[in-house]
mmCIF file of C-alpha atoms in Angstrom:
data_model
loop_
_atom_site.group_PDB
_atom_site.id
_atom_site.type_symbol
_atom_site.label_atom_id
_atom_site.label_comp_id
_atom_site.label_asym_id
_atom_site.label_seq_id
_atom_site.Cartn_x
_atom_site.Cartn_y
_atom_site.Cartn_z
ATOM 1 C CA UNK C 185 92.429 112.524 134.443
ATOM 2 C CA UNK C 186 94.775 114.993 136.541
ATOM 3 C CA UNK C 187 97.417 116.696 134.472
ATOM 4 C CA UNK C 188 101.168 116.335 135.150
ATOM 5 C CA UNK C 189 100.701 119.905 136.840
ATOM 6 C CA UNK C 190 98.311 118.944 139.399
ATOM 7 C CA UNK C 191 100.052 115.615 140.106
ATOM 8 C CA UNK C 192 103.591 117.592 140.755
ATOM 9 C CA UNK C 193 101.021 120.249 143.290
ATOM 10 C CA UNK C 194 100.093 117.662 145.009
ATOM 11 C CA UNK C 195 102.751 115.050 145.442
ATOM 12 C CA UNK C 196 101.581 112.514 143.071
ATOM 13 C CA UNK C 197 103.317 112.611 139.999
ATOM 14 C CA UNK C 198 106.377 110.526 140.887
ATOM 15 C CA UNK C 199 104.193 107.997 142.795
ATOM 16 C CA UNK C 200 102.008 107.537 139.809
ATOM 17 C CA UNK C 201 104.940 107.680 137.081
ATOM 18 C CA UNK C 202 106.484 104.469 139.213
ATOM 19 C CA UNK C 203 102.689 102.761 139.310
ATOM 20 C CA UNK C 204 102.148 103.716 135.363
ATOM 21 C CA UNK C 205 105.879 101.599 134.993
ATOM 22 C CA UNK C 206 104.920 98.976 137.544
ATOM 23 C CA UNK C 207 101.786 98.198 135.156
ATOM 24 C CA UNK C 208 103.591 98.333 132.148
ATOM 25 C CA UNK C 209 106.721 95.906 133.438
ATOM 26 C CA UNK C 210 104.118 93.267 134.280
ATOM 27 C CA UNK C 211 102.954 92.826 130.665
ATOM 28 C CA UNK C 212 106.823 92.277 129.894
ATOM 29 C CA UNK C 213 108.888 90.650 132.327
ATOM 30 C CA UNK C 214 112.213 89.264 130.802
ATOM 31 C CA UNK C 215 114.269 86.860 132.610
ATOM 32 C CA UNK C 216 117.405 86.105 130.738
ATOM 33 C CA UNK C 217 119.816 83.360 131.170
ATOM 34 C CA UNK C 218 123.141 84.993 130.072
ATOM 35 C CA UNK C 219 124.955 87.947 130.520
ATOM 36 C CA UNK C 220 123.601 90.657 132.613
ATOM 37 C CA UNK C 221 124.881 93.130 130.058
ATOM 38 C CA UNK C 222 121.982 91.614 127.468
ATOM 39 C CA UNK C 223 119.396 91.689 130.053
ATOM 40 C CA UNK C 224 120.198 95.403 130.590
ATOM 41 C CA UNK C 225 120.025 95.697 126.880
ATOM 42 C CA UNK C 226 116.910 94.137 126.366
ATOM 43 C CA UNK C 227 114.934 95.642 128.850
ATOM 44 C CA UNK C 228 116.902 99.134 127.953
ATOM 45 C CA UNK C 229 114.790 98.992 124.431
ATOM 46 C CA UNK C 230 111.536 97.451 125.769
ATOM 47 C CA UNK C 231 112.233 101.205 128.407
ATOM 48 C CA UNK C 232 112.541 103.606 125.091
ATOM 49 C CA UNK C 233 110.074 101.646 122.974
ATOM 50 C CA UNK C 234 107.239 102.280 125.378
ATOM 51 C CA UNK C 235 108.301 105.655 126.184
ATOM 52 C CA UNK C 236 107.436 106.550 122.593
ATOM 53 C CA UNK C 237 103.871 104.809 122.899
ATOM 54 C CA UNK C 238 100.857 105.870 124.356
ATOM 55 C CA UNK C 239 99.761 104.940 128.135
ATOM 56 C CA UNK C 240 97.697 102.084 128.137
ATOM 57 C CA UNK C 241 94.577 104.419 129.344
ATOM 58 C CA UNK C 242 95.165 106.525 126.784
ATOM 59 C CA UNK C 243 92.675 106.454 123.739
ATOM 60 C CA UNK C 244 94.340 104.985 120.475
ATOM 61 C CA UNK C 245 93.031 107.791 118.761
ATOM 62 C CA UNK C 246 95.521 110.186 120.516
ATOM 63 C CA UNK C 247 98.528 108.214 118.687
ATOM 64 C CA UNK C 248 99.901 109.508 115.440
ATOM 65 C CA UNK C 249 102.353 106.715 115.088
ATOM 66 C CA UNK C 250 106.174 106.117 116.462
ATOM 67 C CA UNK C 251 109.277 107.477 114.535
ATOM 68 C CA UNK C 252 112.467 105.754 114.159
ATOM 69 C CA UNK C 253 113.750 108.546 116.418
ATOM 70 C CA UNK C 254 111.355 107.694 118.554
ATOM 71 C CA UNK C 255 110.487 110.360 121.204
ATOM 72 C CA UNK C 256 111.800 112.867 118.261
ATOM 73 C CA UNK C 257 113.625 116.192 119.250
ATOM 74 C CA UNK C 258 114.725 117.830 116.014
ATOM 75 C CA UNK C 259 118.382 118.772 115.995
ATOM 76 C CA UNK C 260 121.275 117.839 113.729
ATOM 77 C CA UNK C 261 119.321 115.842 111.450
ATOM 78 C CA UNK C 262 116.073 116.559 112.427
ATOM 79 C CA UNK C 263 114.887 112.760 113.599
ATOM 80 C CA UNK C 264 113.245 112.203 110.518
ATOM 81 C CA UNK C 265 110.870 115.317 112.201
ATOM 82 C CA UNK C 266 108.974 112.951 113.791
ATOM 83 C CA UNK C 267 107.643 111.011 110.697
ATOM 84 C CA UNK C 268 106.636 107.274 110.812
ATOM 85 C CA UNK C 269 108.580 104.788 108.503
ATOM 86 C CA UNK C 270 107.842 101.005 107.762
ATOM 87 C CA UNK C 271 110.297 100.531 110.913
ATOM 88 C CA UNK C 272 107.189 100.771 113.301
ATOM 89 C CA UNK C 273 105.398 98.482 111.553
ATOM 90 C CA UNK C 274 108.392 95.585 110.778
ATOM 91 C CA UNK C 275 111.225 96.553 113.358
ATOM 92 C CA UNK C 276 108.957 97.895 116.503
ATOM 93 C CA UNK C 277 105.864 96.374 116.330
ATOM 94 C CA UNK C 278 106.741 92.631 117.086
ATOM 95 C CA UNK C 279 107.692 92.824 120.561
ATOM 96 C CA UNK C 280 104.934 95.092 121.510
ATOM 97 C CA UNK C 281 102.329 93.194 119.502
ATOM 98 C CA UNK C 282 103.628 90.093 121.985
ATOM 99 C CA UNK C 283 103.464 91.866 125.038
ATOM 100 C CA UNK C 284 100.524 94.888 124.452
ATOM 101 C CA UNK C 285 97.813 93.488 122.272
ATOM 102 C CA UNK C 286 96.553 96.903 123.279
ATOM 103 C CA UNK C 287 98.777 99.226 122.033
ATOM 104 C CA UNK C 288 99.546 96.711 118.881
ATOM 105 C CA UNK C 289 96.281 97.738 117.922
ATOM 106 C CA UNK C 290 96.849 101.572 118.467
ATOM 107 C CA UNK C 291 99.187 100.726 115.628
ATOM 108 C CA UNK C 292 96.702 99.463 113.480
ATOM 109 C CA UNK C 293 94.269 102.323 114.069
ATOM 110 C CA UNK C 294 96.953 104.739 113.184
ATOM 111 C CA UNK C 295 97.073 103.104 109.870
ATOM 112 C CA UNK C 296 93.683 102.854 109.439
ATOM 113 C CA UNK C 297 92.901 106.639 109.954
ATOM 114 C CA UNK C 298 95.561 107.554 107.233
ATOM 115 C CA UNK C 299 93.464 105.211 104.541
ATOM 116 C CA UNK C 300 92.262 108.705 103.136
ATOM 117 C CA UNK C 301 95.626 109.863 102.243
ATOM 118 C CA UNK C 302 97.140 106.538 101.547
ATOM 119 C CA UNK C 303 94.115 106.120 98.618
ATOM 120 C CA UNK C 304 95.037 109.808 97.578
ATOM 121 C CA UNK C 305 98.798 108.473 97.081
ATOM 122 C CA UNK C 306 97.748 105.726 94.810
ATOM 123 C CA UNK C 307 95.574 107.859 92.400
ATOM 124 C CA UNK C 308 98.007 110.310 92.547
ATOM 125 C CA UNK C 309 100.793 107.616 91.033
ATOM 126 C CA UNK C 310 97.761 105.977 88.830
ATOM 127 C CA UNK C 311 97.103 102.872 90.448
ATOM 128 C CA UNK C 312 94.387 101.449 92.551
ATOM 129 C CA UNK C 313 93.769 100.942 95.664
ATOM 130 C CA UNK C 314 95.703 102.043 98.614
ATOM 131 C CA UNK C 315 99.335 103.085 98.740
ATOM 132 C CA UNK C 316 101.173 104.172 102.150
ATOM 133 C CA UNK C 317 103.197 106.735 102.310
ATOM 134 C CA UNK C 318 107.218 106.130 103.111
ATOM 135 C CA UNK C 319 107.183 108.670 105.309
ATOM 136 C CA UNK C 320 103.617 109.502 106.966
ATOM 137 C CA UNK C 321 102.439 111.538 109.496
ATOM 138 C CA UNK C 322 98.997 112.535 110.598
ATOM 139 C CA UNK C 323 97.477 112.543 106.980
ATOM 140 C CA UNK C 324 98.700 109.895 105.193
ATOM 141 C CA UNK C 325 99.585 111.597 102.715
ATOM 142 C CA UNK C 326 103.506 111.283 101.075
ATOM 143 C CA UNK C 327 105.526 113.960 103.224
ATOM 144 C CA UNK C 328 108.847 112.748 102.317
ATOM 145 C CA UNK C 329 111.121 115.327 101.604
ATOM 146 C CA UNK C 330 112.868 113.478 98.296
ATOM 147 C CA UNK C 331 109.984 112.360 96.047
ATOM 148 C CA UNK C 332 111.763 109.203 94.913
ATOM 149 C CA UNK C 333 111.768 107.312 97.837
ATOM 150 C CA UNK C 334 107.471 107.970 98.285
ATOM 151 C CA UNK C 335 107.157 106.643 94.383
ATOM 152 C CA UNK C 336 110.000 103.447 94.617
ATOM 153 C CA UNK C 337 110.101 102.404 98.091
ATOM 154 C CA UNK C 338 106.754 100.383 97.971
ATOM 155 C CA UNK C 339 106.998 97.639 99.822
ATOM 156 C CA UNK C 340 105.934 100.102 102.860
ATOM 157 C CA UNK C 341 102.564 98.510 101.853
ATOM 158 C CA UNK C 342 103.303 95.090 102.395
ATOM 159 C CA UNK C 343 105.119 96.084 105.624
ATOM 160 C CA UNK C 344 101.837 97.612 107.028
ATOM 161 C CA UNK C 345 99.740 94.534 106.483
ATOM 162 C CA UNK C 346 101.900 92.226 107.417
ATOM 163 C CA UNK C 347 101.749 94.027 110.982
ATOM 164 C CA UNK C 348 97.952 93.223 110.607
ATOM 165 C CA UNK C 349 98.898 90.002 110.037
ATOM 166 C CA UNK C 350 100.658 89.215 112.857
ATOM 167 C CA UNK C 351 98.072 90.931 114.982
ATOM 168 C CA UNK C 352 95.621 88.651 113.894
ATOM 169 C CA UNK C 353 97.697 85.275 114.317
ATOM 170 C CA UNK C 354 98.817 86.595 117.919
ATOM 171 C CA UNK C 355 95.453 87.779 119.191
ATOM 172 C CA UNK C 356 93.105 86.301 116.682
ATOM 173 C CA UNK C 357 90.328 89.811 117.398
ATOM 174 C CA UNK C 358 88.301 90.186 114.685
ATOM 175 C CA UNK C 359 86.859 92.600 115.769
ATOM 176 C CA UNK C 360 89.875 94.776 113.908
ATOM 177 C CA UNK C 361 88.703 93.876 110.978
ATOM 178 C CA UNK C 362 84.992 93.812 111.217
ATOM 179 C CA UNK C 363 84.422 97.361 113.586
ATOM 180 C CA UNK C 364 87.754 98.500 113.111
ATOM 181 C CA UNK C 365 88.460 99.153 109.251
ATOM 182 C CA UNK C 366 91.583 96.479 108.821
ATOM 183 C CA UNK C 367 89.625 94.918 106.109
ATOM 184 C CA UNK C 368 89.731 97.719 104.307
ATOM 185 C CA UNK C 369 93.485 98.378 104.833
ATOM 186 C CA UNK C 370 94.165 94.643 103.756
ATOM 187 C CA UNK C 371 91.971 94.529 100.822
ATOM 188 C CA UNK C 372 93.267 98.166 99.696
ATOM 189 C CA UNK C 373 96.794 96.969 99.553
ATOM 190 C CA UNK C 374 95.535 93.547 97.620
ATOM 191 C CA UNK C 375 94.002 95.774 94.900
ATOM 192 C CA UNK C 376 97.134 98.013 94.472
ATOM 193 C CA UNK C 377 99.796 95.085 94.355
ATOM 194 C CA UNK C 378 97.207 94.026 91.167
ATOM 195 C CA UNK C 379 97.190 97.219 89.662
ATOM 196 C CA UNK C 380 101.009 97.637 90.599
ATOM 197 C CA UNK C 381 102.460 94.109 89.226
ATOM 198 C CA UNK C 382 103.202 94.206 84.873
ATOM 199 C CA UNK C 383 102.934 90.502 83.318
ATOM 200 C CA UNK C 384 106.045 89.470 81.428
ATOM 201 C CA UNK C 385 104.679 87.104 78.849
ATOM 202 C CA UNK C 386 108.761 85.303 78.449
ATOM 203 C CA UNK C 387 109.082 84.525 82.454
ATOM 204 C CA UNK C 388 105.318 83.349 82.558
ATOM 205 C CA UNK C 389 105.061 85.247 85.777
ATOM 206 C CA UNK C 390 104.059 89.075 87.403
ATOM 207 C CA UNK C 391 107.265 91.687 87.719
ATOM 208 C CA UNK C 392 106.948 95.045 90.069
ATOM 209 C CA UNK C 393 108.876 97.339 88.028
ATOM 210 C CA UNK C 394 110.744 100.685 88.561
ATOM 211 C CA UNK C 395 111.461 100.295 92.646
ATOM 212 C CA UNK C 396 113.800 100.852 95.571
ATOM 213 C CA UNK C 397 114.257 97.720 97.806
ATOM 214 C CA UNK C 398 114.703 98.403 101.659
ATOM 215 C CA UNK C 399 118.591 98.943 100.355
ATOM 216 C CA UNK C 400 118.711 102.338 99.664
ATOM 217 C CA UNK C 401 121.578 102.851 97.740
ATOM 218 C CA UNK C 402 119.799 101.144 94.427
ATOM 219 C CA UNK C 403 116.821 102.573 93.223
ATOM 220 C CA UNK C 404 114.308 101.903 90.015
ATOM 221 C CA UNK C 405 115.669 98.374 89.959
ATOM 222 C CA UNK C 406 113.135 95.381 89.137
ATOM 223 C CA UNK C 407 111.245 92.675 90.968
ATOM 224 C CA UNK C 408 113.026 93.715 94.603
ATOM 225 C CA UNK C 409 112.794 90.131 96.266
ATOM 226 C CA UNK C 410 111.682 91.629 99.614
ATOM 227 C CA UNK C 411 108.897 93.831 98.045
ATOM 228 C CA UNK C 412 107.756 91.211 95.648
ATOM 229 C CA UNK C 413 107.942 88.491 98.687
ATOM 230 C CA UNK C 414 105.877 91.308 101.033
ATOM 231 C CA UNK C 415 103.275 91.512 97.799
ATOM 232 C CA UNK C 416 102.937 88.057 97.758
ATOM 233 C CA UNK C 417 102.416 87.723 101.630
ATOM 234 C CA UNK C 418 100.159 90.821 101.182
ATOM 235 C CA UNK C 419 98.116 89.200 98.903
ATOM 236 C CA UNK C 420 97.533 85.891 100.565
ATOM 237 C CA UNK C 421 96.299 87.692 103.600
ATOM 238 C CA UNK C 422 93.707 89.159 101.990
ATOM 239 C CA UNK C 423 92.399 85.866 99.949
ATOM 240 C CA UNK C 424 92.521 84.274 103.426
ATOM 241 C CA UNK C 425 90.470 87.384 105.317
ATOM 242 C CA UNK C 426 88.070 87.815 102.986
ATOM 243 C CA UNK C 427 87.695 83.548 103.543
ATOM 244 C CA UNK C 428 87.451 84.272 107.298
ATOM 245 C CA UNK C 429 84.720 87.055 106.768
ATOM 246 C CA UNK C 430 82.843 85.203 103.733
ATOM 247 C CA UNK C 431 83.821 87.944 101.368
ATOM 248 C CA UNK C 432 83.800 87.435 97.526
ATOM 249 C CA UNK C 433 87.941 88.133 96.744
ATOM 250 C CA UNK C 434 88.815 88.948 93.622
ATOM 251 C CA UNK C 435 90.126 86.017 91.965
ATOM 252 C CA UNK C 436 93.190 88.529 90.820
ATOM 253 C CA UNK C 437 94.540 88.505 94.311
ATOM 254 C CA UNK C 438 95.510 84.542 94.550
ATOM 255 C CA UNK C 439 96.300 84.634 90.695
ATOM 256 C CA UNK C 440 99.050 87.724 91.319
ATOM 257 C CA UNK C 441 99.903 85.847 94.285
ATOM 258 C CA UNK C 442 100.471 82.660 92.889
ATOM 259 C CA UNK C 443 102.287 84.007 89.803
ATOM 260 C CA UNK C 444 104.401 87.129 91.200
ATOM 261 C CA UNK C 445 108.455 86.565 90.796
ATOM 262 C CA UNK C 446 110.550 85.762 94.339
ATOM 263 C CA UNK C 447 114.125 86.187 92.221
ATOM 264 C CA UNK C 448 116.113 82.558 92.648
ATOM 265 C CA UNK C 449 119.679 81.632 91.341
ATOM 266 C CA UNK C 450 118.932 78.198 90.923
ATOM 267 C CA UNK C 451 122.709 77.715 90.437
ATOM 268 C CA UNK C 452 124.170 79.548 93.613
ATOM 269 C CA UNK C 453 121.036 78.926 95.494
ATOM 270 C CA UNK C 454 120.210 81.984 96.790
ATOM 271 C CA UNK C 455 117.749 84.606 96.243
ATOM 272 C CA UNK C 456 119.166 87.854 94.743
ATOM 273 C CA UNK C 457 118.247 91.386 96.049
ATOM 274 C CA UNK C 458 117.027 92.250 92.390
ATOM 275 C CA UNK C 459 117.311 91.433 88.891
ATOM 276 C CA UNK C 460 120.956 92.184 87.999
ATOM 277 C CA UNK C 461 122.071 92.096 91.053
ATOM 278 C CA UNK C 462 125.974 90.859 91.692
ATOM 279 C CA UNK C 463 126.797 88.351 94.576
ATOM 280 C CA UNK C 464 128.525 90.121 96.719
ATOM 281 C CA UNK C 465 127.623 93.148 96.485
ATOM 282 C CA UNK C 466 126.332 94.710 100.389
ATOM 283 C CA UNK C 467 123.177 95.309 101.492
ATOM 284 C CA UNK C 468 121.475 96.115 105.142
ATOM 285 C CA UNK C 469 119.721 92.968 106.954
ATOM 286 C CA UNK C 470 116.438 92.405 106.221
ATOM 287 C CA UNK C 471 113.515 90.788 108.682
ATOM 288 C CA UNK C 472 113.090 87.137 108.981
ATOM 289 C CA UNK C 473 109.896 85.538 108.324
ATOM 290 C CA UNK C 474 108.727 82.321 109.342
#
């Protein structure tokens, strides 16, 4: 492959920028009925999503993952320096897993590569399995700067396979699971969620204890309905791989599953953010599932 160098020697590089973007604007066309302001939009995020992924020639194992900050320069703040959060796997990945079954799975592999370090952070915290890091980077090993949000903010797991998920549903390749290690990512997560939940013997039913729900201003609060919905979608993913690839499950992953706490106010009708938590109080948006 030439390098940018001898492309801008000999006259190339601009011709085969605009034929790199021709290629990649054919996977995604957009055609909006509406404003021309939310077509801009649209295809304005589609522009600096890819420009923070790899070239669809480029081997997946080049990619060490996509930052919030994206194409991350350092500077007041720092960009997170570059680290990868759960918002590649739940806010990013859906419209490229649509478009770029390709680089979707660059996604994956990332993932998969850190298994090491994500089984290193679960020992480390006593529990089985595999446990992702909040903030990871090429390791997969915790690097976040403030230790609380690496121990609390757990349902980074269940935000990682559910991006396995969806690959699976939109492409339906195996093959990531059978040659490329997603089993093991799936079935990692299943076994920490069981070594993860506690059993409360008056509510008949499996709390996560002690954690910090996407909303960041609470913290060691119990039974988090996102993370304890993610767990529970976690969980059923694996009983329903391991069907697909006629592998024994453990008959603790349906049984969590089936028994794990989604917080309800059966009066109000709603569910709450957390045990305790007041109507009314504010908290970010969270993704829709459906």
């Amino acid at each position: 492959m030439l390098t940018a160098l001898e492309l801008m020697a000999n006259g190339n590089l601009r011709p085969s920028h605009l034929r790199a973007w021709e290629e990649l604007w054919a996977g995604s066309t957009l055609e909006l009925t509406g404003p021309d302001d939310l077509s801009r939009a649209l295809i304005g995020c589609m522009f600096y999503l890819l420009s923070a992924f790899p070239s669809l020639h480029e081997a997946p194992g080049h990619f060490g993952g996509v930052s919030p900050g994206g194409l991350s320069n350092g500077g007041s703040g720092q960009d997170y320096w570059g680290h990868v959060f759960w918002d590649q796997d739940t806010w990013m990945y859906p419209s490229i897993g649509l478009f770029y079954p390709q680089l979707a799975r660059a996604v994956l592999e990332y993932r998969v590569r850190t298994v090491d370090g994500a089984k290193d952070n679960a020992e480390k915290q006593g529990y089985k399995g595999l446990k992702f890091p909040w903030e990871s980077a090429v390791s997969g090993r915790e690097v976040c700067p403030e230790d609380i949000y690496g121990q609390q903010e757990i349902h980074i797991n269940g935000d990682v396979t559910l991006a396995f998920q969806h690959y699976l549903y939109l492409t339906q390749d195996m093959s990531m699971f059978t040659e490329g290690r997603g089993s093991e990512v799936i079935w990692g997560v299943a076994d920490y969620w069981v070594s993860r939940v506690t059993w409360s013997a008056e509510e008949q039913n499996y709390h996560i204890l002690g954690v910090m729900p996407p909303d960041e201003y609470y913290y060691n609060v119990n039974n988090s309905v996102y993370t304890n919905t993610v767990a529970k979608f976690s969980l059923e993913f694996a009983v329903e791989l391991a069907a697909l690839l006629k592998y024994p499950a453990p008959r603790e992953w349906q049984q969590v599953a089936d028994k794990i706490k989604i917080p309800f106010d059966q009066k109000q009708k709603y569910h709450p953010e957390y045990d305790g938590y007041k109507k009314g109080e504010c908290f970010p948006p969270l993704p829709t599932f459906t």
